[in-house]
CSV table of N, CA and C in Angstrom, one decimal:
chain,number,residue,atom,x,y,z
A,30,MET,N,70.6,142.4,129.0
A,30,MET,CA,70.9,140.9,129.1
A,30,MET,C,70.2,140.2,128.1
A,31,ASP,N,69.0,140.6,127.9
A,31,ASP,CA,68.1,139.9,126.8
A,31,ASP,C,68.8,140.1,125.5
A,32,PHE,N,69.3,141.2,125.1
A,32,PHE,CA,69.8,141.8,123.9
A,32,PHE,C,71.0,140.7,123.6
A,33,ILE,N,71.9,140.5,124.6
A,33,ILE,CA,72.9,139.7,124.5
A,33,ILE,C,72.7,138.2,124.2
A,34,GLN,N,71.5,137.8,124.8
A,34,GLN,CA,71.1,136.4,124.6
A,34,GLN,C,70.5,136.3,123.4
A,35,ILE,N,69.8,137.3,122.7
A,35,ILE,CA,69.2,137.1,121.4
A,35,ILE,C,70.4,137.1,120.3
A,36,ILE,N,71.4,137.9,120.5
A,36,ILE,CA,72.5,137.8,119.7
A,36,ILE,C,73.2,136.7,119.8
A,37,LEU,N,73.6,136.0,120.9
A,37,LEU,CA,74.1,134.8,121.1
A,37,LEU,C,73.5,133.6,120.4
A,38,GLY,N,72.2,133.8,120.7
A,38,GLY,CA,71.3,132.7,120.2
A,38,GLY,C,71.1,132.5,118.8
A,39,ARG,N,71.1,133.8,118.1
A,39,ARG,CA,71.2,133.7,116.7
A,39,ARG,C,72.4,133.1,116.0
A,40,TYR,N,73.6,133.6,116.7
A,40,TYR,CA,74.8,133.1,116.1
A,40,TYR,C,75.0,131.6,116.5
A,41,LEU,N,74.4,131.1,117.7
A,41,LEU,CA,74.6,129.8,117.9
A,41,LEU,C,73.6,128.8,116.8
A,42,LEU,N,72.4,129.5,116.5
A,42,LEU,CA,71.6,128.7,115.7
A,42,LEU,C,72.4,128.7,114.2
A,43,GLU,N,72.9,129.9,113.8
A,43,GLU,CA,73.7,130.0,112.5
A,43,GLU,C,74.8,128.9,112.5
A,44,PHE,N,75.6,129.1,113.7
A,44,PHE,CA,76.7,127.9,113.7
A,44,PHE,C,76.1,126.4,113.6
A,45,LEU,N,75.1,126.2,114.3
A,45,LEU,CA,74.6,124.8,114.2
A,45,LEU,C,74.1,124.6,112.9
A,46,GLY,N,73.3,125.3,112.2
A,46,GLY,CA,73.0,125.2,110.8
A,46,GLY,C,74.2,125.0,109.8
A,47,ALA,N,75.1,126.0,110.0
A,47,ALA,CA,76.5,125.7,109.1
A,47,ALA,C,77.1,124.5,109.4
A,48,LEU,N,77.1,124.1,110.5
A,48,LEU,CA,77.7,122.6,110.8
A,48,LEU,C,77.0,121.5,110.3
A,49,ILE,N,75.7,121.6,110.3
A,49,ILE,CA,74.8,120.6,109.6
A,49,ILE,C,74.9,120.7,108.2
A,50,ARG,N,75.0,121.9,107.6
A,50,ARG,CA,75.3,121.8,106.2
A,50,ARG,C,76.5,121.4,105.9
A,51,TYR,N,77.7,121.6,106.6
A,51,TYR,CA,79.0,121.2,106.4
A,51,TYR,C,78.9,119.7,106.3
A,52,ILE,N,78.5,119.1,107.3
A,52,ILE,CA,78.5,117.8,107.4
A,52,ILE,C,77.8,116.9,106.3
A,53,TYR,N,76.5,117.5,106.0
A,53,TYR,CA,75.8,117.0,104.8
A,53,TYR,C,76.4,117.2,103.4
A,54,ILE,N,77.0,118.4,103.3
A,54,ILE,CA,77.6,118.5,101.8
A,54,ILE,C,78.8,117.7,101.8
A,55,ASN,N,79.7,117.6,102.8
A,55,ASN,CA,80.8,116.8,102.7
A,55,ASN,C,80.5,115.3,102.7
A,56,THR,N,79.5,114.8,103.2
A,56,THR,CA,79.0,113.5,103.2
A,56,THR,C,78.7,113.2,101.8
A,57,ILE,N,77.9,114.0,101.3
A,57,ILE,CA,77.5,113.8,99.9
A,57,ILE,C,78.6,113.8,98.9
A,58,ASN,N,79.7,114.7,99.1
A,58,ASN,CA,80.7,114.8,98.4
A,58,ASN,C,81.7,113.6,98.4
A,59,LEU,N,81.7,113.0,99.5
A,59,LEU,CA,82.5,111.8,99.6
A,59,LEU,C,81.9,110.6,99.1
A,60,ILE,N,80.4,110.4,99.2
A,60,ILE,CA,79.7,109.5,98.5
A,60,ILE,C,80.1,109.5,96.9
A,61,ARG,N,79.9,110.8,96.4
A,61,ARG,CA,80.1,111.0,94.9
A,61,ARG,C,81.6,111.2,94.5
A,62,PHE,N,82.4,111.1,95.3
A,62,PHE,CA,83.9,111.3,95.1
A,62,PHE,C,84.2,112.6,94.5
A,63,SER,N,83.5,113.6,95.1
A,63,SER,CA,83.7,115.1,94.6
A,63,SER,C,84.8,115.7,95.5
A,64,SER,N,84.9,116.9,95.1
A,64,SER,CA,86.0,117.8,96.0
A,64,SER,C,85.4,118.1,97.4
A,65,TYR,N,86.2,118.4,98.2
A,65,TYR,CA,86.1,118.8,99.6
A,65,TYR,C,85.6,120.3,99.6
A,66,THR,N,84.7,120.5,100.4
A,66,THR,CA,84.1,121.9,100.6
A,66,THR,C,84.4,122.3,102.1
A,67,PRO,N,85.3,123.4,102.2
A,67,PRO,CA,85.6,124.0,103.4
A,67,PRO,C,84.6,124.5,104.2
A,68,PHE,N,84.6,124.7,105.5
A,68,PHE,CA,83.7,125.3,106.3
A,68,PHE,C,83.7,126.7,106.2
A,69,SER,N,84.7,127.4,105.6
A,69,SER,CA,84.7,128.8,105.6
A,69,SER,C,83.8,129.3,104.4
A,70,LYS,N,83.5,128.2,103.5
A,70,LYS,CA,82.7,128.4,102.3
A,70,LYS,C,81.2,128.4,102.6
A,71,ILE,N,80.9,127.6,103.7
A,71,ILE,CA,79.4,127.5,104.0
A,71,ILE,C,79.2,128.7,105.2
A,72,TRP,N,80.1,129.0,106.0
A,72,TRP,CA,79.8,130.2,106.9
A,72,TRP,C,80.8,131.2,106.6
A,73,PRO,N,80.7,132.0,105.6
A,73,PRO,CA,81.6,133.1,105.3
A,73,PRO,C,81.5,134.2,106.2
A,74,LEU,N,82.7,134.6,106.8
A,74,LEU,CA,82.6,135.7,107.7
A,74,LEU,C,83.1,137.0,106.9
A,75,GLY,N,84.0,136.9,106.0
A,75,GLY,CA,84.6,138.0,105.3
A,75,GLY,C,84.2,138.0,103.9
A,76,SER,N,83.2,137.6,103.5
A,76,SER,CA,82.6,137.5,102.1
A,76,SER,C,81.9,138.6,101.7
A,77,ASN,N,81.3,138.7,100.5
A,77,ASN,CA,80.6,139.8,100.0
A,77,ASN,C,79.2,139.9,100.7
A,78,THR,N,78.5,140.9,100.9
A,78,THR,CA,77.4,141.0,101.8
A,78,THR,C,76.2,140.1,101.1
A,79,LYS,N,76.2,140.1,100.0
A,79,LYS,CA,75.0,139.2,99.3
A,79,LYS,C,75.1,138.0,99.6
A,80,LYS,N,76.2,137.4,99.4
A,80,LYS,CA,76.4,136.0,99.6
A,80,LYS,C,76.5,135.5,101.2
A,81,LYS,N,77.0,136.5,101.9
A,81,LYS,CA,76.9,136.3,103.4
A,81,LYS,C,75.5,136.2,104.0
A,82,ASP,N,74.7,137.2,103.4
A,82,ASP,CA,73.3,137.2,103.8
A,82,ASP,C,72.5,136.0,103.5
A,83,GLU,N,72.7,135.6,102.2
A,83,GLU,CA,72.0,134.3,101.6
A,83,GLU,C,72.5,133.1,102.7
A,84,ASN,N,73.8,133.0,102.9
A,84,ASN,CA,74.3,131.9,103.7
A,84,ASN,C,73.8,131.9,105.0
A,85,SER,N,73.8,133.3,105.6
A,85,SER,CA,73.4,133.4,107.0
A,85,SER,C,71.9,133.0,107.1
A,86,SER,N,71.0,133.5,106.3
A,86,SER,CA,69.7,133.2,106.4
A,86,SER,C,69.4,131.6,106.3
A,87,LEU,N,70.1,131.0,105.3
A,87,LEU,CA,69.9,129.6,105.0
A,87,LEU,C,70.6,128.6,106.3
A,88,ASN,N,71.6,129.1,106.9
A,88,ASN,CA,72.2,128.4,108.0
A,88,ASN,C,71.2,128.7,109.2
A,89,HIS,N,70.7,129.8,109.5
A,89,HIS,CA,69.7,130.1,110.5
A,89,HIS,C,68.5,129.2,110.4
A,90,MET,N,68.0,129.1,109.2
A,90,MET,CA,66.7,128.2,109.1
A,90,MET,C,67.0,126.8,109.3
A,91,ILE,N,68.1,126.1,108.8
A,91,ILE,CA,68.5,125.0,109.1
A,91,ILE,C,68.7,124.7,110.5
A,92,GLY,N,69.4,125.6,111.2
A,92,GLY,CA,69.7,125.6,112.5
A,92,GLY,C,68.3,125.5,113.5
A,93,VAL,N,67.3,126.3,113.0
A,93,VAL,CA,66.2,126.3,113.8
A,93,VAL,C,65.4,125.1,113.4
A,94,ILE,N,65.4,124.5,112.3
A,94,ILE,CA,64.7,123.4,112.0
A,94,ILE,C,65.2,122.2,112.9
A,95,PHE,N,66.7,122.1,112.8
A,95,PHE,CA,67.3,121.0,113.5
A,95,PHE,C,67.0,121.2,114.9
A,96,PHE,N,67.1,122.4,115.5
A,96,PHE,CA,66.9,122.7,117.1
A,96,PHE,C,65.4,122.3,117.2
A,97,GLY,N,64.4,122.6,116.4
A,97,GLY,CA,63.1,122.2,116.7
A,97,GLY,C,62.9,120.5,116.6
A,98,ILE,N,63.7,120.0,115.8
A,98,ILE,CA,63.5,118.4,115.8
A,98,ILE,C,64.2,117.8,117.2
A,99,ILE,N,65.3,118.4,117.6
A,99,ILE,CA,65.7,118.1,118.8
A,99,ILE,C,64.8,118.3,120.0
A,100,ILE,N,64.2,119.4,120.0
A,100,ILE,CA,63.2,119.7,121.0
A,100,ILE,C,62.1,118.6,120.9
A,101,PHE,N,61.6,118.5,119.8
A,101,PHE,CA,60.6,117.5,119.6
A,101,PHE,C,60.8,116.1,120.0
A,102,PHE,N,61.9,115.8,119.9
A,102,PHE,CA,62.4,114.3,120.2
A,102,PHE,C,62.7,114.3,121.8
A,103,LEU,N,63.1,115.3,122.4
A,103,LEU,CA,63.2,115.4,123.8
A,103,LEU,C,61.8,115.3,124.4
A,104,ILE,N,60.8,115.9,124.0
A,104,ILE,CA,59.4,116.1,124.6
A,104,ILE,C,58.9,114.6,124.4
A,105,ILE,N,59.1,113.9,123.3
A,105,ILE,CA,58.5,112.8,122.9
A,105,ILE,C,59.0,111.5,123.9
A,106,PHE,N,60.3,111.5,123.9
A,106,PHE,CA,61.2,110.6,124.7
A,106,PHE,C,61.2,110.8,126.2
A,107,MET,N,60.9,112.0,126.7
A,107,MET,CA,61.1,112.4,128.0
A,107,MET,C,59.5,112.0,128.7
A,108,VAL,N,58.6,112.1,127.9
A,108,VAL,CA,57.1,111.9,128.5
A,108,VAL,C,56.9,110.6,128.5
């Protein structure tokens, strides 16, 4: 059961990080009048291994940071 929770948690953090990157990149592109970036470019499931690993680690890092910020604010405002 713990193994399933670890895998599920990792993918949830990666998805959260990819979602945050997607919103950020497309907001900047909207302000600069640049082209649209699709979600599959930020979270590539069928890409080459090197690019997939780089994006995966970056998405995971951003997801952990964002999740930590949410927990931090929950602790501050609940006390």
